[in-house]
mmCIF file of C-alpha atoms in Angstrom:
data_model
loop_
_atom_site.group_PDB
_atom_site.id
_atom_site.type_symbol
_atom_site.label_atom_id
_atom_site.label_comp_id
_atom_site.label_asym_id
_atom_site.label_seq_id
_atom_site.Cartn_x
_atom_site.Cartn_y
_atom_site.Cartn_z
ATOM 1 C CA MET A 1297 212.257 255.448 191.887
ATOM 2 C CA GLY A 1298 210.590 255.823 188.607
ATOM 3 C CA MET A 1299 208.019 253.278 187.034
ATOM 4 C CA ALA A 1300 209.666 250.474 185.159
ATOM 5 C CA HIS A 1301 208.930 250.197 181.491
ATOM 6 C CA ILE A 1302 206.800 248.587 180.628
ATOM 7 C CA ASP A 1303 206.182 246.980 176.840
ATOM 8 C CA THR A 1304 202.561 247.252 176.204
ATOM 9 C CA SER A 1305 202.612 246.147 172.245
ATOM 10 C CA GLN A 1306 203.296 242.478 173.358
ATOM 11 C CA ALA A 1307 200.322 242.913 175.817
ATOM 12 C CA ILE A 1308 198.181 240.001 175.119
ATOM 13 C CA LYS A 1309 194.230 240.971 175.168
ATOM 14 C CA ALA A 1310 192.151 238.890 177.268
ATOM 15 C CA GLU A 1311 189.348 238.146 174.221
ATOM 16 C CA PRO A 1312 190.878 236.727 170.701
ATOM 17 C CA ALA A 1313 188.936 238.248 168.378
ATOM 18 C CA GLY A 1314 187.105 235.742 165.948
ATOM 19 C CA SER A 1315 188.249 234.925 162.171
ATOM 20 C CA VAL A 1316 184.879 237.066 160.899
ATOM 21 C CA THR A 1317 185.795 239.764 163.203
ATOM 22 C CA THR A 1318 189.293 239.966 161.899
ATOM 23 C CA ALA A 1319 188.598 239.934 158.680
ATOM 24 C CA ILE A 1320 186.143 242.590 158.555
ATOM 25 C CA ASN A 1321 187.830 244.890 160.466
ATOM 26 C CA ILE A 1322 190.592 243.814 157.813
ATOM 27 C CA LEU A 1323 187.836 246.044 155.803
ATOM 28 C CA THR A 1324 186.867 248.567 157.998
ATOM 29 C CA SER A 1325 189.400 249.151 161.379
ATOM 30 C CA PRO A 1326 193.108 247.628 159.780
ATOM 31 C CA SER A 1327 194.953 248.671 163.631
ATOM 32 C CA GLU A 1328 192.539 246.586 165.177
ATOM 33 C CA ALA A 1329 193.158 243.439 162.868
ATOM 34 C CA PHE A 1330 197.262 244.098 162.594
ATOM 35 C CA THR A 1331 197.143 243.833 166.345
ATOM 36 C CA GLU A 1332 195.597 240.524 166.569
ATOM 37 C CA LEU A 1333 197.581 239.110 164.467
ATOM 38 C CA GLY A 1334 200.656 239.950 166.012
ATOM 39 C CA GLN A 1335 199.067 238.849 168.683
ATOM 40 C CA ARG A 1336 197.674 235.457 166.756
ATOM 41 C CA PRO A 1337 199.059 234.987 163.533
ATOM 42 C CA ALA A 1338 196.428 232.886 162.375
ATOM 43 C CA LYS A 1339 196.089 231.567 158.664
ATOM 44 C CA VAL A 1340 193.807 229.059 158.172
ATOM 45 C CA PHE A 1341 190.811 230.820 157.521
ATOM 46 C CA PRO A 1342 192.196 233.028 155.255
ATOM 47 C CA LEU A 1343 194.203 230.841 153.096
ATOM 48 C CA VAL A 1344 190.299 228.249 153.419
ATOM 49 C CA VAL A 1345 188.838 231.409 152.853
ATOM 50 C CA ILE A 1346 190.258 232.876 149.521
ATOM 51 C CA MET A 1347 191.870 229.164 148.554
ATOM 52 C CA PHE A 1348 188.107 227.421 148.042
ATOM 53 C CA PRO A 1349 186.164 229.973 146.060
ATOM 54 C CA LEU A 1350 189.864 230.537 143.910
ATOM 55 C CA THR A 1351 190.264 227.041 143.222
ATOM 56 C CA ALA A 1352 186.805 226.080 142.372
ATOM 57 C CA VAL A 1353 186.476 229.343 139.593
ATOM 58 C CA MET A 1354 189.259 228.638 137.936
ATOM 59 C CA PHE A 1355 188.304 224.612 137.712
ATOM 60 C CA TRP A 1356 185.498 226.341 136.247
ATOM 61 C CA TYR A 1357 187.236 227.963 133.801
ATOM 62 C CA PHE A 1358 188.970 225.121 132.547
ATOM 63 C CA THR A 1359 186.168 223.126 132.404
ATOM 64 C CA ILE A 1360 184.201 224.758 129.898
ATOM 65 C CA ILE A 1361 186.612 226.623 128.195
ATOM 66 C CA ASP A 1362 186.790 226.194 123.974
ATOM 67 C CA PHE A 1363 190.346 224.352 124.301
ATOM 68 C CA ASP A 1364 191.480 224.220 120.814
ATOM 69 C CA TRP A 1365 190.286 228.120 120.943
ATOM 70 C CA PHE A 1366 192.454 228.574 124.250
ATOM 71 C CA ILE A 1367 195.598 226.935 122.800
ATOM 72 C CA ASP A 1368 195.190 229.149 120.110
ATOM 73 C CA ASP A 1369 194.410 232.350 122.189
ATOM 74 C CA SER A 1370 197.267 231.633 124.358
ATOM 75 C CA LEU A 1371 199.815 231.321 122.415
ATOM 76 C CA ASP A 1372 198.988 234.370 119.676
ATOM 77 C CA ILE A 1373 199.157 236.701 123.401
ATOM 78 C CA ALA A 1374 202.388 234.974 123.491
ATOM 79 C CA GLY A 1375 203.754 236.472 120.332
ATOM 80 C CA LEU A 1376 206.054 233.861 119.617
ATOM 81 C CA GLY A 1377 208.381 233.024 116.362
ATOM 82 C CA ASP A 1378 207.356 230.798 113.540
ATOM 83 C CA THR A 1379 209.242 227.699 115.255
ATOM 84 C CA GLN A 1380 208.718 228.553 118.537
ATOM 85 C CA LEU A 1381 204.588 228.583 117.937
ATOM 86 C CA GLU A 1382 204.502 225.249 116.896
ATOM 87 C CA GLN A 1383 206.691 223.790 119.660
ATOM 88 C CA ALA A 1384 204.338 225.312 122.232
ATOM 89 C CA ARG A 1385 201.512 224.760 119.982
ATOM 90 C CA GLU A 1386 203.003 220.642 119.879
ATOM 91 C CA THR A 1387 203.410 220.868 123.397
ATOM 92 C CA MET A 1388 200.073 222.163 124.361
ATOM 93 C CA THR A 1389 197.799 220.127 122.348
ATOM 94 C CA SER A 1390 200.065 217.252 123.532
ATOM 95 C CA MET A 1391 198.227 217.719 127.357
ATOM 96 C CA SER A 1392 194.547 217.071 127.268
ATOM 97 C CA GLN A 1393 192.043 219.363 128.779
ATOM 98 C CA THR A 1394 191.615 217.445 131.949
ATOM 99 C CA THR A 1395 196.002 218.159 132.571
ATOM 100 C CA PHE A 1396 195.397 221.388 131.671
ATOM 101 C CA ARG A 1397 192.068 222.124 134.407
ATOM 102 C CA MET A 1398 194.782 220.435 137.144
ATOM 103 C CA PHE A 1399 197.560 222.815 135.986
ATOM 104 C CA GLY A 1400 195.655 225.603 135.821
ATOM 105 C CA THR A 1401 193.431 224.843 139.332
ATOM 106 C CA PHE A 1402 196.018 224.147 141.335
ATOM 107 C CA GLY A 1403 198.735 226.162 139.723
ATOM 108 C CA SER A 1404 196.868 229.524 140.763
ATOM 109 C CA ALA A 1405 196.374 227.681 144.233
ATOM 110 C CA ALA A 1406 200.346 227.726 144.464
ATOM 111 C CA GLY A 1407 201.226 230.887 142.724
ATOM 112 C CA MET A 1408 199.034 232.522 145.073
ATOM 113 C CA LEU A 1409 200.926 230.541 148.669
ATOM 114 C CA LEU A 1410 203.611 231.004 146.823
ATOM 115 C CA LEU A 1411 203.139 234.907 146.259
ATOM 116 C CA TRP A 1412 202.113 235.139 149.620
ATOM 117 C CA SER A 1413 205.308 233.589 150.527
ATOM 118 C CA LEU A 1414 207.803 235.811 149.042
ATOM 119 C CA GLN A 1415 206.164 238.843 150.671
ATOM 120 C CA ALA A 1416 206.869 237.235 154.026
ATOM 121 C CA VAL A 1417 210.355 236.163 153.238
ATOM 122 C CA TYR A 1418 211.232 239.403 152.782
ATOM 123 C CA LEU A 1419 209.529 241.001 155.007
ATOM 124 C CA SER A 1420 210.977 238.887 158.463
ATOM 125 C CA LEU A 1421 214.345 239.792 156.670
ATOM 126 C CA VAL A 1422 213.788 243.353 157.059
ATOM 127 C CA SER A 1423 212.177 242.231 160.356
ATOM 128 C CA ALA A 1424 215.303 240.533 161.400
ATOM 129 C CA LEU A 1425 217.239 243.241 160.636
ATOM 130 C CA ASN A 1426 215.471 245.623 162.304
ATOM 131 C CA GLY A 1427 215.306 243.786 165.261
ATOM 132 C CA ASP A 1428 211.328 243.556 164.938
ATOM 133 C CA ARG A 1429 209.430 240.222 167.058
ATOM 134 C CA PHE A 1430 207.875 239.631 164.433
ATOM 135 C CA LYS A 1431 209.207 236.061 162.496
ATOM 136 C CA PHE A 1432 207.619 234.351 159.016
ATOM 137 C CA THR A 1433 204.354 233.685 160.559
ATOM 138 C CA HIS A 1434 203.451 236.861 161.497
ATOM 139 C CA TRP A 1435 204.108 238.396 158.594
ATOM 140 C CA PHE A 1436 202.896 235.128 156.341
ATOM 141 C CA SER A 1437 199.413 235.795 158.256
ATOM 142 C CA LEU A 1438 199.394 239.329 157.284
ATOM 143 C CA ALA A 1439 199.570 238.947 153.646
ATOM 144 C CA VAL A 1440 197.616 235.771 153.723
ATOM 145 C CA TRP A 1441 194.780 238.639 155.871
ATOM 146 C CA THR A 1442 195.296 241.420 153.981
ATOM 147 C CA ALA A 1443 194.295 239.073 150.228
ATOM 148 C CA LEU A 1444 190.408 238.770 151.483
ATOM 149 C CA PRO A 1445 189.666 242.006 149.090
ATOM 150 C CA TYR A 1446 190.608 239.586 146.746
ATOM 151 C CA LEU A 1447 187.629 237.754 146.892
ATOM 152 C CA LEU A 1448 185.951 240.924 145.162
ATOM 153 C CA SER A 1449 188.467 239.534 141.945
ATOM 154 C CA ILE A 1450 186.965 235.721 141.735
ATOM 155 C CA ILE A 1451 184.206 237.195 142.122
ATOM 156 C CA GLY A 1452 183.965 239.091 139.276
ATOM 157 C CA MET A 1453 185.631 236.317 137.489
ATOM 158 C CA ALA A 1454 182.483 233.696 138.042
ATOM 159 C CA VAL A 1455 180.608 236.818 136.422
ATOM 160 C CA THR A 1456 182.888 236.745 133.594
ATOM 161 C CA ILE A 1457 182.625 233.142 133.231
ATOM 162 C CA SER A 1458 178.349 233.152 133.358
ATOM 163 C CA LEU A 1459 178.524 235.913 130.864
ATOM 164 C CA ASN A 1460 180.448 234.025 128.524
ATOM 165 C CA PRO A 1461 178.850 230.617 127.948
ATOM 166 C CA ASN A 1462 180.288 229.953 124.680
ATOM 167 C CA GLY A 1463 183.785 229.348 126.554
ATOM 168 C CA GLN A 1464 185.284 231.452 123.933
ATOM 169 C CA LEU A 1465 187.193 233.607 127.578
ATOM 170 C CA SER A 1466 191.135 234.837 127.144
ATOM 171 C CA SER A 1467 192.684 234.107 130.476
ATOM 172 C CA THR A 1468 193.191 237.783 129.760
ATOM 173 C CA ASP A 1469 189.642 238.854 130.469
ATOM 174 C CA LEU A 1470 189.286 236.636 133.306
ATOM 175 C CA ASP A 1471 190.015 239.031 135.539
ATOM 176 C CA PRO A 1472 187.704 242.153 135.107
#
């Protein structure tokens, strides 16, 4: 009789890689990182590492922005008709800068979570149709971990804000 087939793709390594090691592997050795994430789909570390700087930079942006200029710039970008433009201006000016700051800060974080969740849902559906063992938690973990290079963009946003101290920085120019 032949040897029984052993599925090594589901074998768990004796020692889990640390979060920092996994983060480095995402950039330098993706196959090792993907193997680790397939076995241990951790999500907290990359969520904290991405969300904290993102919310901090967005809070900073909406704190230093010239609010009246921001409204004019945003409406100019939107390309609305005259009546729509006036309605939008009234709506935007009825909100305080603090309200805008909170929407901008938490909206950016919520948008990222929504994007990662949609990616994970799609990949979960495809995985289920193919009969794979990977579930939503695996795919969400993958989406979040592979977003770590976005930290470079967040750093770029911070540099852009610091180089524009007059508060007239368009949201379209924020991310270099």
